[in-house]
Short mmCIF file of C-alpha atoms (C1' of nucleotides) in Angstrom, two decimals:
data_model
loop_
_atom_site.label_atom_id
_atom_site.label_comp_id
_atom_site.label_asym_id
_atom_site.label_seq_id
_atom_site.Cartn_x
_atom_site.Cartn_y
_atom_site.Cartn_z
CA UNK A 1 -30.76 -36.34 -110.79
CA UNK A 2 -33.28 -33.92 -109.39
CA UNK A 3 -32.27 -31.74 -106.16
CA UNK A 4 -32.82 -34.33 -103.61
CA UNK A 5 -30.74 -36.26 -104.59
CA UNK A 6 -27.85 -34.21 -105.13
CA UNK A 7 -28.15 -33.17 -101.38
CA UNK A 8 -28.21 -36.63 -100.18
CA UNK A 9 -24.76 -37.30 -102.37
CA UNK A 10 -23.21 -34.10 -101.55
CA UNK A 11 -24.15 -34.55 -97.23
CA UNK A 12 -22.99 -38.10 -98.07
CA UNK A 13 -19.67 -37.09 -99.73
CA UNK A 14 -18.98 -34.48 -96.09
CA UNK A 15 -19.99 -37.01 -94.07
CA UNK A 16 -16.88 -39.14 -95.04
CA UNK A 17 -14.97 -36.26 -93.44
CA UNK A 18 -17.68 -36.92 -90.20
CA UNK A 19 -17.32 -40.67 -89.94
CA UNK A 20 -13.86 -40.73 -89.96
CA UNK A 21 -13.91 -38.22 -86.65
CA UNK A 22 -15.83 -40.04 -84.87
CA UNK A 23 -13.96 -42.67 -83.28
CA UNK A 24 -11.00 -41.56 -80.83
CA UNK A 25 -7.99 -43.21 -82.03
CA UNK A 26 -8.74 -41.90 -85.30
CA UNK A 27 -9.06 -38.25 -84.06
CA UNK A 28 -5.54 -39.35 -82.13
CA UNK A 29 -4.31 -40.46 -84.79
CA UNK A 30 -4.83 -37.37 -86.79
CA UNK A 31 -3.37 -35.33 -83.91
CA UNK A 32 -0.58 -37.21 -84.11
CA UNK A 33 0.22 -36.60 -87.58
CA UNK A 34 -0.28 -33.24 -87.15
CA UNK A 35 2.99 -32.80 -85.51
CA UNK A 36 4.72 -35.05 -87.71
CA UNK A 37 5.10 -37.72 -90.60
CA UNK A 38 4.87 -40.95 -88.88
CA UNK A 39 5.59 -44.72 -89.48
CA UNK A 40 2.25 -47.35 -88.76
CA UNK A 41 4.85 -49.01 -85.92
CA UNK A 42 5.08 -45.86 -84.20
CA UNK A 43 1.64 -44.62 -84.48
CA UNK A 44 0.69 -47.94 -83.30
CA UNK A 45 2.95 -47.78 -80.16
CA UNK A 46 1.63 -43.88 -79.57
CA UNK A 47 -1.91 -44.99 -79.51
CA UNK A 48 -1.60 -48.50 -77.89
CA UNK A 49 -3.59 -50.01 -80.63
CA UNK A 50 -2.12 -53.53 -82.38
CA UNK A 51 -1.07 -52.85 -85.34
CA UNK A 52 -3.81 -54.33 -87.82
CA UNK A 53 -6.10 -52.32 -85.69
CA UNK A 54 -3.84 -49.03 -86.34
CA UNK A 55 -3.61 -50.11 -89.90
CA UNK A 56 -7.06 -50.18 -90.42
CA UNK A 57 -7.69 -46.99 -89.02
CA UNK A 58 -5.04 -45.26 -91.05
CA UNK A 59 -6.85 -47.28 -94.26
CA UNK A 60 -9.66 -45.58 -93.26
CA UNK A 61 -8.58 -42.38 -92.72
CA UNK A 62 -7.01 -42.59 -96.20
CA UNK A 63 -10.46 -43.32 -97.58
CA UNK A 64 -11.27 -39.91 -96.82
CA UNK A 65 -7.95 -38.49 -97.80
CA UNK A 66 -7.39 -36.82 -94.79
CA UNK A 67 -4.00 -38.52 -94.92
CA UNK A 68 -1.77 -40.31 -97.51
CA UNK A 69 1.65 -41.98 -97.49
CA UNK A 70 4.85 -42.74 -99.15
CA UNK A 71 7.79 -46.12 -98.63
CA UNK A 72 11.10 -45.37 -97.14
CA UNK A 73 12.53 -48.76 -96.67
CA UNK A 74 9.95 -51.18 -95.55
CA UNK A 75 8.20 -48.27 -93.53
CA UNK A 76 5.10 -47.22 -94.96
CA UNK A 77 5.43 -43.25 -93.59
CA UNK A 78 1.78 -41.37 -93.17
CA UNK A 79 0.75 -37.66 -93.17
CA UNK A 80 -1.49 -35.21 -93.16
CA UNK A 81 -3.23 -35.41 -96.71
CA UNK A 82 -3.94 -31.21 -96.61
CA UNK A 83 -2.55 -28.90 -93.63
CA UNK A 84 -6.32 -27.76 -93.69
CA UNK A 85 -6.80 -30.74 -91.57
CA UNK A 86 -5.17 -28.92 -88.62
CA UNK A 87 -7.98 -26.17 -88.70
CA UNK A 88 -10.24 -28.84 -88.59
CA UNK A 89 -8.80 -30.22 -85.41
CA UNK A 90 -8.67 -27.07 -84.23
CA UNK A 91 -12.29 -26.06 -84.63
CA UNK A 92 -13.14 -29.16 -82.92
CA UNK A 93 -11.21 -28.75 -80.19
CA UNK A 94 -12.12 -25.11 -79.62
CA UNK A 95 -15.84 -25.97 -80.05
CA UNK A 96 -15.70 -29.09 -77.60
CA UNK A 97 -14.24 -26.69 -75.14
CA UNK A 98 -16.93 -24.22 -75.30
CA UNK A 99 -19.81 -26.52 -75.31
CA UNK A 100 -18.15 -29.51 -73.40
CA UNK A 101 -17.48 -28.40 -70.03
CA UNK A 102 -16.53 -31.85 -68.73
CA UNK A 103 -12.93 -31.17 -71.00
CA UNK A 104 -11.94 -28.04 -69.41
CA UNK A 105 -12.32 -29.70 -66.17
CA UNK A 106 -10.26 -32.67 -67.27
CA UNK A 107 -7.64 -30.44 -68.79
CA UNK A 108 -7.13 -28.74 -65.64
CA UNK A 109 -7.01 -31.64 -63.43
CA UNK A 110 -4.40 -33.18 -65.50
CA UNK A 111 -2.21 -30.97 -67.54
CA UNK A 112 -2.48 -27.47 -65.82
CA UNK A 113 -2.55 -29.19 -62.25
CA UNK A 114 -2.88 -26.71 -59.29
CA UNK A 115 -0.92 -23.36 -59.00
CA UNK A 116 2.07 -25.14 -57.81
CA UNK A 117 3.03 -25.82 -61.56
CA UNK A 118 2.86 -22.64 -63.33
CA UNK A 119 2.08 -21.73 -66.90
CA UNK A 120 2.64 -19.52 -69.16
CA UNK A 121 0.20 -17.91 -72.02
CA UNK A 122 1.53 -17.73 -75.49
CA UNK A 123 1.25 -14.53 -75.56
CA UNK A 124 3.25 -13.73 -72.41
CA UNK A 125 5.87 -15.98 -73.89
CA UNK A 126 6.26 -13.59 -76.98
CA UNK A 127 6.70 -10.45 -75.16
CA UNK A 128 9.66 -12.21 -72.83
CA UNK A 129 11.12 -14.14 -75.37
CA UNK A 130 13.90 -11.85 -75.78
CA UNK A 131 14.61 -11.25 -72.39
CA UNK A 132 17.46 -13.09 -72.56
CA UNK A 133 17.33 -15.80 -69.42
CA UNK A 134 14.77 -17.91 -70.39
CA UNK A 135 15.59 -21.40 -72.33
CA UNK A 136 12.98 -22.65 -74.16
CA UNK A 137 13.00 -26.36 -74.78
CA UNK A 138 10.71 -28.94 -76.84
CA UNK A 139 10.18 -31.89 -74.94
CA UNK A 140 8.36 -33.96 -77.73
CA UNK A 141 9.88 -37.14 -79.64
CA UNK A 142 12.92 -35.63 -81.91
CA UNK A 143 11.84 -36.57 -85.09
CA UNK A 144 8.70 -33.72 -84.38
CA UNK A 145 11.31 -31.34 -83.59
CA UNK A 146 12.70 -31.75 -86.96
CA UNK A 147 9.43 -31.20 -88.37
CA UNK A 148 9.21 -27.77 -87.45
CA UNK A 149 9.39 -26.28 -83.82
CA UNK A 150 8.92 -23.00 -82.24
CA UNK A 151 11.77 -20.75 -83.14
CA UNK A 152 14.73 -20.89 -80.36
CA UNK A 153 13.45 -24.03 -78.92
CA UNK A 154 16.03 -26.56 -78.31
CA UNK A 155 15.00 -30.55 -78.57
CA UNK A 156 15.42 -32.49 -74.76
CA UNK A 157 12.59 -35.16 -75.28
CA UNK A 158 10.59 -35.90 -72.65
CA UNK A 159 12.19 -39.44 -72.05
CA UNK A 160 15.83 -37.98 -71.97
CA UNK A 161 15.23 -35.16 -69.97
CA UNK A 162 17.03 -36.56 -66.92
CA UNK A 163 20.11 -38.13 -68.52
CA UNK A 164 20.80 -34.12 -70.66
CA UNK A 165 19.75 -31.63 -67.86
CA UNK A 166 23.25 -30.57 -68.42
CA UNK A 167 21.86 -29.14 -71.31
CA UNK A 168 20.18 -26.67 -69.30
CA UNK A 169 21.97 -23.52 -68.24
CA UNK A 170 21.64 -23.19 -64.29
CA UNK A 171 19.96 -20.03 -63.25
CA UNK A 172 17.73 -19.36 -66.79
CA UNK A 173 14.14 -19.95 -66.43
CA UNK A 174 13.59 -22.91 -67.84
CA UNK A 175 9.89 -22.91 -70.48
CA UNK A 176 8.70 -26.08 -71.56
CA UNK A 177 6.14 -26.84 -74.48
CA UNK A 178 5.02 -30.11 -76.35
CA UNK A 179 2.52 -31.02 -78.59
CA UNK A 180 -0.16 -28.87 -77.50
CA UNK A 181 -2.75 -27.75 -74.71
CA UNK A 182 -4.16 -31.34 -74.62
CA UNK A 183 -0.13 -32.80 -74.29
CA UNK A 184 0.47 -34.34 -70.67
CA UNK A 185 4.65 -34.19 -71.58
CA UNK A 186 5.63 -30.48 -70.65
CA UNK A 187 3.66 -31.03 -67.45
CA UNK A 188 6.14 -33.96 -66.68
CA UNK A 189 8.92 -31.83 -67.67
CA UNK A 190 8.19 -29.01 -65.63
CA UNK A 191 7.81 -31.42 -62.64
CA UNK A 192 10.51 -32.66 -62.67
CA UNK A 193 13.02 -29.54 -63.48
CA UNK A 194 11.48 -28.07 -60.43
CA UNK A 195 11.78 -31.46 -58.46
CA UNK A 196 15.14 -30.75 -59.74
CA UNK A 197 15.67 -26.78 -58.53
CA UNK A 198 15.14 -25.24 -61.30
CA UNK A 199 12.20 -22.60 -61.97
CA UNK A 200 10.69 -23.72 -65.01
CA UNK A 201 7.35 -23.35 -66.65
CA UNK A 202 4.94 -24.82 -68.91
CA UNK A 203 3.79 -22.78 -71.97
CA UNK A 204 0.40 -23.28 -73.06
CA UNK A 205 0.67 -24.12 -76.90
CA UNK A 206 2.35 -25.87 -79.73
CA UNK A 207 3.49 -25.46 -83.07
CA UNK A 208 -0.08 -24.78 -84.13
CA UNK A 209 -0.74 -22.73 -81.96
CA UNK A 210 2.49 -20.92 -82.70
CA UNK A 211 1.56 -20.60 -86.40
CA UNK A 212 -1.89 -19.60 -86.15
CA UNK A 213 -0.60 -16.78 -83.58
CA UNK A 214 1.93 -15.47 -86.01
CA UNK A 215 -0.46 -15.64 -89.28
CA UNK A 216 -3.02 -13.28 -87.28
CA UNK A 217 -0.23 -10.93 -86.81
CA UNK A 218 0.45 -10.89 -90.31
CA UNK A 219 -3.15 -10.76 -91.42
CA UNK B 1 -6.15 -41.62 -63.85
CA UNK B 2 -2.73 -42.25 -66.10
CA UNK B 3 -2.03 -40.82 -69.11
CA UNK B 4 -3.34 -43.23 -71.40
CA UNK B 5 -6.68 -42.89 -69.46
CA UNK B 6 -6.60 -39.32 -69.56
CA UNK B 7 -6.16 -39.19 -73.58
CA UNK B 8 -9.13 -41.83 -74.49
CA UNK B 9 -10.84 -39.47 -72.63
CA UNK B 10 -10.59 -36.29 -73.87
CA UNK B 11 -10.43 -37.88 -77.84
CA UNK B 12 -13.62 -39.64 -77.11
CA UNK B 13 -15.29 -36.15 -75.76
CA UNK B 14 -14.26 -34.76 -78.97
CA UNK B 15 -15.85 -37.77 -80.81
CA UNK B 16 -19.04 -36.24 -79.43
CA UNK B 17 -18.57 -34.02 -82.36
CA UNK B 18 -17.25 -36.43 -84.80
CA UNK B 19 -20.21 -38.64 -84.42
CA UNK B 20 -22.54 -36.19 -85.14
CA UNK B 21 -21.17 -34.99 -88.53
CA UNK B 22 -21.26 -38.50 -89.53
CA UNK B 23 -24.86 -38.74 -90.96
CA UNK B 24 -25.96 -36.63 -94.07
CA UNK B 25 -29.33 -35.78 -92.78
CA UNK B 26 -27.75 -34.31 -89.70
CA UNK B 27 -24.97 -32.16 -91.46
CA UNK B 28 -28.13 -31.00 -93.43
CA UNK B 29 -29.81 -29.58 -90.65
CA UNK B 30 -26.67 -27.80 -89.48
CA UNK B 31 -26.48 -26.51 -92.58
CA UNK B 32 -29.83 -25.05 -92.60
CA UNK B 33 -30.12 -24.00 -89.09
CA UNK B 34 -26.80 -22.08 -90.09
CA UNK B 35 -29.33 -20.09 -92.22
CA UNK B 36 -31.62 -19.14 -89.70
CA UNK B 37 -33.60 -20.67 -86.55
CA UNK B 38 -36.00 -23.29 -87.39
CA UNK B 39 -39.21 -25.62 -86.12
CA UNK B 40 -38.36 -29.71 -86.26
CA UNK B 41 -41.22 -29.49 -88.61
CA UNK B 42 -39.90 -26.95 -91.40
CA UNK B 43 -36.32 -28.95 -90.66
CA UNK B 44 -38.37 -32.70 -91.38
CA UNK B 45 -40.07 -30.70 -94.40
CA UNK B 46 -36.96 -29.46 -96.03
CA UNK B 47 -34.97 -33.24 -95.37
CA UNK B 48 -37.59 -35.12 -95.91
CA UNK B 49 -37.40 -36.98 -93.24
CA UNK B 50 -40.03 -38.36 -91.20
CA UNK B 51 -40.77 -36.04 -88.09
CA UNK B 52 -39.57 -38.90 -85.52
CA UNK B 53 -36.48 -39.49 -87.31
CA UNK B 54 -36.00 -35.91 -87.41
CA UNK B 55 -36.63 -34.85 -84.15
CA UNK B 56 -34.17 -37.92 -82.84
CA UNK B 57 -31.51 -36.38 -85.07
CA UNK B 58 -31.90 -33.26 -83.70
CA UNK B 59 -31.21 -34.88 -79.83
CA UNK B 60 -28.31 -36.57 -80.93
CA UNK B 61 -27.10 -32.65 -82.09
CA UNK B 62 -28.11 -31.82 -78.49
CA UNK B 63 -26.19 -34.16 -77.47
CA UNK B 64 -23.23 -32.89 -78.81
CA UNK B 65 -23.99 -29.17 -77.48
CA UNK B 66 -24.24 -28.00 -81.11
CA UNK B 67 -27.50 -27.17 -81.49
CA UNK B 68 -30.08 -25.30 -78.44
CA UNK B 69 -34.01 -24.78 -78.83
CA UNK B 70 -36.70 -22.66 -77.13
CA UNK B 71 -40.21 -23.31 -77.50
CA UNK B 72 -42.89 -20.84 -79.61
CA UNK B 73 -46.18 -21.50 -78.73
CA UNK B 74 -46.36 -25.67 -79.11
CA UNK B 75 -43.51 -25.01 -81.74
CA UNK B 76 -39.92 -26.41 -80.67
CA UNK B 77 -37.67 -24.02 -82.25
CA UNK B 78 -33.96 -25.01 -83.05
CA UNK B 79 -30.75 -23.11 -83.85
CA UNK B 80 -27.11 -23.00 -83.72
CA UNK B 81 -25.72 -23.38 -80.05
CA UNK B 82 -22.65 -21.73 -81.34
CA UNK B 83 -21.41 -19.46 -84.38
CA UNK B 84 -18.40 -21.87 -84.42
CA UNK B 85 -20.12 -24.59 -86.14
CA UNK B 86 -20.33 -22.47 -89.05
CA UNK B 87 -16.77 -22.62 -88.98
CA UNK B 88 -16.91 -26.25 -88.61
CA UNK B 89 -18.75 -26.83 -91.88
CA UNK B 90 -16.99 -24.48 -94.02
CA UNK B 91 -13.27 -26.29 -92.92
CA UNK B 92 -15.19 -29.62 -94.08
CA UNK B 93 -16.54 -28.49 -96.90
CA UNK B 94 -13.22 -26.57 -97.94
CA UNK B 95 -11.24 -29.53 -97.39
CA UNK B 96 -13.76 -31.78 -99.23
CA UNK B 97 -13.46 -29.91 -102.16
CA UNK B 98 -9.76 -29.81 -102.30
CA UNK B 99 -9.50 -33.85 -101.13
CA UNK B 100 -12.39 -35.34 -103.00
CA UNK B 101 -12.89 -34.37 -106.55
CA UNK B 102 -16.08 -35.77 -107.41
CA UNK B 103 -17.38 -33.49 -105.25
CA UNK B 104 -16.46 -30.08 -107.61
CA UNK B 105 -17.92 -32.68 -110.69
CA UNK B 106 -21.32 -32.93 -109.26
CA UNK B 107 -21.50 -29.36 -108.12
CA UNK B 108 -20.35 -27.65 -111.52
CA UNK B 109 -23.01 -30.09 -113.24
CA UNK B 110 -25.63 -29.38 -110.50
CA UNK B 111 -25.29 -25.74 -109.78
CA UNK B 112 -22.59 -24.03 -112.01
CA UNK B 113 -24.26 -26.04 -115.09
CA UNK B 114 -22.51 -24.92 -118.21
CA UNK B 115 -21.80 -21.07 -119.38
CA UNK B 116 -25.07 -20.54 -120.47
CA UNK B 117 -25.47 -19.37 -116.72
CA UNK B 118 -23.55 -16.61 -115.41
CA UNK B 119 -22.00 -17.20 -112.39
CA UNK B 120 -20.63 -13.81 -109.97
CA UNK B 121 -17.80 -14.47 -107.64
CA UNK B 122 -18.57 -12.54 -104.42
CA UNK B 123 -15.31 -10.58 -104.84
CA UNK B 124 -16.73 -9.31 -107.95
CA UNK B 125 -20.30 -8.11 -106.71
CA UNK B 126 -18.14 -6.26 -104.25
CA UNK B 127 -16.58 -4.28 -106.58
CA UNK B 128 -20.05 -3.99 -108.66
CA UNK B 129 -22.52 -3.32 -106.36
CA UNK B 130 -22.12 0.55 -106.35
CA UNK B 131 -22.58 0.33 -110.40
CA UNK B 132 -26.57 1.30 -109.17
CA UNK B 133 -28.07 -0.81 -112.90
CA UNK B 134 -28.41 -4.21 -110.42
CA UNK B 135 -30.85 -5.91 -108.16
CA UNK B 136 -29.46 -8.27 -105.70
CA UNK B 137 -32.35 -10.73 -104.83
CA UNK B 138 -32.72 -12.87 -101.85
CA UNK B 139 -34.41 -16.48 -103.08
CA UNK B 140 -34.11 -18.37 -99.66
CA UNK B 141 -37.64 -18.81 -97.29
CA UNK B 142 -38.85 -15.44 -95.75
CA UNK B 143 -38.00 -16.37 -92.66
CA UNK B 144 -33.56 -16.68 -93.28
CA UNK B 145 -33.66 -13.43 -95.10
CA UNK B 146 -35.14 -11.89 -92.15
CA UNK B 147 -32.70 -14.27 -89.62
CA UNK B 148 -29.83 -11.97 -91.64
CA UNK B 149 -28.65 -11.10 -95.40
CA UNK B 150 -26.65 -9.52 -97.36
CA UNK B 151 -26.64 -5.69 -97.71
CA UNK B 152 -29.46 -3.96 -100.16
CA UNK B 153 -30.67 -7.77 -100.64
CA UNK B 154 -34.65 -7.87 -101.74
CA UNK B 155 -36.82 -11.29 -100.32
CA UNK B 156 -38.44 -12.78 -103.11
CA UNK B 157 -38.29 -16.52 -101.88
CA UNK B 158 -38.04 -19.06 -104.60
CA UNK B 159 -41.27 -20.11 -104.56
CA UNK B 160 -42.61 -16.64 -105.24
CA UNK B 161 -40.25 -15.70 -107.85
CA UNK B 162 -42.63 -15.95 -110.62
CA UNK B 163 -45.61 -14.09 -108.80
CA UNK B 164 -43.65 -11.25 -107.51
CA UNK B 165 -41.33 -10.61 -110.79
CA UNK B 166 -42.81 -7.35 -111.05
CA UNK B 167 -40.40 -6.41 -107.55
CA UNK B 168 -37.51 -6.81 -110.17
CA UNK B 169 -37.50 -3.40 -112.41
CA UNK B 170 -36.95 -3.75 -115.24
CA UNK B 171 -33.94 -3.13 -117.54
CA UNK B 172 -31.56 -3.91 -114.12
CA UNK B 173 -29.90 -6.60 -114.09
CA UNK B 174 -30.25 -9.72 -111.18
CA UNK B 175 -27.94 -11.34 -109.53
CA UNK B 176 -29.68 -13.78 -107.09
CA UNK B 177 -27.83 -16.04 -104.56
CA UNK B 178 -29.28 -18.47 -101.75
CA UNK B 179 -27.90 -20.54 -98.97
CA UNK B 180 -24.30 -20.81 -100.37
CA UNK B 181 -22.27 -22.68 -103.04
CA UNK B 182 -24.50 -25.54 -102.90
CA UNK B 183 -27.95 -24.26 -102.65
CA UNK B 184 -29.50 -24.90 -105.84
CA UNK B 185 -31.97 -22.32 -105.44
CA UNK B 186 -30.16 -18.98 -106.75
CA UNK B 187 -29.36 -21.84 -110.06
CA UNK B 188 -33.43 -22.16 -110.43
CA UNK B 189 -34.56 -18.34 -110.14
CA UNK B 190 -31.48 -17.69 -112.71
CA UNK B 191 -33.01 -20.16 -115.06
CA UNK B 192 -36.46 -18.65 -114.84
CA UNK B 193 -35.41 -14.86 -115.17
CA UNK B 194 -33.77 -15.80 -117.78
CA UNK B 195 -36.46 -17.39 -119.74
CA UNK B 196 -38.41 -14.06 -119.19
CA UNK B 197 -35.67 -12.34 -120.42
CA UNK B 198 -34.20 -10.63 -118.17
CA UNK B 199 -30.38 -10.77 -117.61
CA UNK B 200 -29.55 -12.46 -114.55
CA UNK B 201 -26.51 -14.22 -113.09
CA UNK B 202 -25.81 -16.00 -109.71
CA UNK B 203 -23.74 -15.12 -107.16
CA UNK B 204 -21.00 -17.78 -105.37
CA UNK B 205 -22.00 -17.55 -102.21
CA UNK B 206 -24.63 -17.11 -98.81
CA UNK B 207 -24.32 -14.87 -95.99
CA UNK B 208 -21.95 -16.91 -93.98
CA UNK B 209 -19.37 -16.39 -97.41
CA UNK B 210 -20.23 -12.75 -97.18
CA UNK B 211 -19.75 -12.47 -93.31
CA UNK B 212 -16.36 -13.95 -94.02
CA UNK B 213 -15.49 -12.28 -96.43
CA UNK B 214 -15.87 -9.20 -94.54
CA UNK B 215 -14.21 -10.08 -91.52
CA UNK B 216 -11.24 -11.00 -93.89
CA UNK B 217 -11.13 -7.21 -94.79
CA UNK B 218 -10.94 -5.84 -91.17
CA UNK B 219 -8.29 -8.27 -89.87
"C1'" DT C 1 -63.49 -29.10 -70.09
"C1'" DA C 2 -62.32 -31.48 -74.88
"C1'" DA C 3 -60.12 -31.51 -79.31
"C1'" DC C 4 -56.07 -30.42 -81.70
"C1'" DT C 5 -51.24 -29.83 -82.80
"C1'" DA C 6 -46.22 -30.43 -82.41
"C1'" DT C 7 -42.92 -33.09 -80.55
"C1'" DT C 8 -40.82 -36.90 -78.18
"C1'" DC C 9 -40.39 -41.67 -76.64
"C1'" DA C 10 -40.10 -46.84 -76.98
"C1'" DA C 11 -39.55 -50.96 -79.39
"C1'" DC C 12 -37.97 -53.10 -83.29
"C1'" DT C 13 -35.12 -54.35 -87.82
"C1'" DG C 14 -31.30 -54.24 -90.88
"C1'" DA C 15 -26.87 -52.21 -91.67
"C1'" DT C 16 -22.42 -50.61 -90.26
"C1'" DT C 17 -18.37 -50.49 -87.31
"C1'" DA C 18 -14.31 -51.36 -83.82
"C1'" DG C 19 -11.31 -54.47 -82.49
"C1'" DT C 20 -9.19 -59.31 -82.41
"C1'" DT C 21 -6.57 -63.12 -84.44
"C1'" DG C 22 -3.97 -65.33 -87.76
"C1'" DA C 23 -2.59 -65.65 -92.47
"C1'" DA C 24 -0.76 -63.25 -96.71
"C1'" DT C 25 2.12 -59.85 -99.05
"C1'" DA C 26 6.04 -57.07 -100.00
"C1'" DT C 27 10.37 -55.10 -99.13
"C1'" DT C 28 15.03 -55.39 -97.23
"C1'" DA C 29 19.32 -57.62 -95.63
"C1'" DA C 30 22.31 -61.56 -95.36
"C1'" DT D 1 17.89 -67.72 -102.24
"C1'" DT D 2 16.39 -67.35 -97.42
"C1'" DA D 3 15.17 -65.09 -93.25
"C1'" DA D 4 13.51 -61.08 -91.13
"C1'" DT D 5 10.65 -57.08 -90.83
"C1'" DA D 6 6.64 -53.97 -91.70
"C1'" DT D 7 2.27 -53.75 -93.26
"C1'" DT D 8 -2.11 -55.25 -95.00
"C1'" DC D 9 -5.94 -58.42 -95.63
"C1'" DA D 10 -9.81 -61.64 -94.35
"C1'" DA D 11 -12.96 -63.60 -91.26
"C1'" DC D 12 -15.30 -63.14 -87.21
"C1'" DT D 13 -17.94 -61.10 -82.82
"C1'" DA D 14 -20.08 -57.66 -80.13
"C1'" DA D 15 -21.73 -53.18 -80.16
"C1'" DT D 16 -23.79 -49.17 -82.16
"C1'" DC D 17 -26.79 -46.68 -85.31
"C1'" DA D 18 -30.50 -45.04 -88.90
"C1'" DG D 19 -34.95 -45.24 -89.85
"C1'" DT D 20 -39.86 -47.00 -89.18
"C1'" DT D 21 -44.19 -47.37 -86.65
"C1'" DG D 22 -47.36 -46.39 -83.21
"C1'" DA D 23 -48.18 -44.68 -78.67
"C1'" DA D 24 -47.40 -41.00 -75.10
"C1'" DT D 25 -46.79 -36.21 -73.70
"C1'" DA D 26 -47.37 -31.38 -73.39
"C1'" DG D 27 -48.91 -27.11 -74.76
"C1'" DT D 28 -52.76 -24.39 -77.32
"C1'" DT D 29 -57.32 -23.16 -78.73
"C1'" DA D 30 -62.26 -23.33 -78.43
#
DNA sequence: TAACTATTCAACTGATTAGTTGAATATTAA
DNA sequence: TTAATATTCAACTAATCAGTTGAATAGTTA
């Protein structure tokens, strides 16, 4: 093998990590996993693919083993292969939003909205955190909660929200957070808690964006 | 525009990104415009690619906002359009070594070889460099030691190594790197000094490892 | 001005890929 | 054992993509 070729089989090798970003539902797929283990039924309903379709995709994202699986039952449960794979969605996100200015735009038309809905910086959220009247709640699907969720949060999912308001102590501020900046659920949530009376907020992060802020501050 | 709307969207703008790391000879050019700036012709010399081909790879990285050119005299000059693709390459390459093993195979037979070549861990040359009996030698092209290298680093390109060996004093000893952990460059001008006797090892990694590496310590 | 150089564009071919549909497999529950 | 459920596989179509060739463009030098 001279040096060519080595190049051409080592490029070819990354590019199995390329190919396998480049079609959306895989990248949402990915995403998906990121906040949880998941069933192909319920990664299928999340990304309104059929289910061959989803299969496929997770088949293929296997090929690169960005994920793998184990059997409970007759569900065939799939995961993140390497938590590496997070930084990796993370450094494409963060790149797309420097160089893509059609996302930020998009973003802000349809998760921060106007002023009327207000958010709140990650940052911001760890200096009140302790002050006592805030709740902070997790409006994803339970089984992420389970997963791992910011510390204090308590689990209202998104769909249950109205039925367990009760859950909510009147007169706290109420701060909402789901799977992410890109995650259209804590905008619902906060709509609808202030359609509601309450003063609540949307924080601008998720879990990942909870752990990368607390390994920095232990770097 | 719903939700479902709103999320094919935004996965399908980071896509852009996915796409583009999906072809060898394109990661290649990232990887070598991570070393310095570069005209499509050097970049179709060092693929070997044909200059069309090349220079339509290098518009789909437009595309994607990852790469950005100015023009030199009738020259078309590419680079970088952001220091976080560097990032981007070394998550894929970190998480292709870990994921796909055949990937560590071909590199220990290509570059490592066996023990008969010395291999330095950046780490070490750290703690070494002071030690005053070593020469740290550059072997990239002229031009990416001048784009940036690493500290009390001589140029003696590759190509030149065996005119210029009177640069190297004698009774030092060399450690030589190149591009990075899979630049077999540094492996070559090893081999040579070697056969003129000289004691030389390589070192594990390029400037982006060293940059890293650095930032690492002031975090 | 003309000749030269570097790069891009346009048209084409062969290969690869996403998504659909329906059948096949494998595990569980009755 | 049989029926039900979850997942995968196989075959197909339409669309996209890599690379080639030759012509067009644009900037430089004489």
């Amino acid at each position: 093998m001279d040096a060519r070729a080595f190049k051409d089989t080592i490029y070819s090798e990354f590019t199995r990590i390329g190919k396998v970003l480049s079609s959306p539902k895989r990248i949402e797929l990915l995403d998906l996993l990121s906040q949880s283990p998941k069933s192909v039924e319920t990664l299928s309903r999340e990304t309104k693919m059929s289910i061959a379709n989803t299969s496929k995709h997770l088949q293929a994202l296997l090929d690169a083993r960005l994920v793998r699986y184990h059997k409970e039952k007759n569900f065939v449960i799939y995961q993140l292969a390497n938590p590496k794979v997070v930084d990796l969605l993370f450094t494409i996100k963060s790149i797309a939003e420097e160089q893509i200015a059609d996302i930020n735009i998009l973003r802000e038309e349809f998760i921060v909205r106007d002023d009327s809905l207000e958010t709140m910086e990650l940052e911001e959220w760890e200096n009140r955190k302790e002050e006592d009247n805030y709740v902070l709640i997790d409006v994803r699907p339970k089984a992420e909660y389970l997963s791992g969720h910011l510390e204090g949060a308590i689990s209202i999912p998104i769909d249950e929200l109205n039925e367990h308001l009760k859950k909510i102590p009147k007169g706290k501020e109420v701060v909402a957070y789901c799977r992410g900046p890109y995650c259209v659920y804590a905008t619902e949530a906060v709509e609808l808690l202030q359609s509601k009376g309450y003063h609540a907020s949307r924080l601008e992060a998720g879990i990942h964006e909870w752990n990368q802020f607390h390994e920095r501050q232990f770097h």
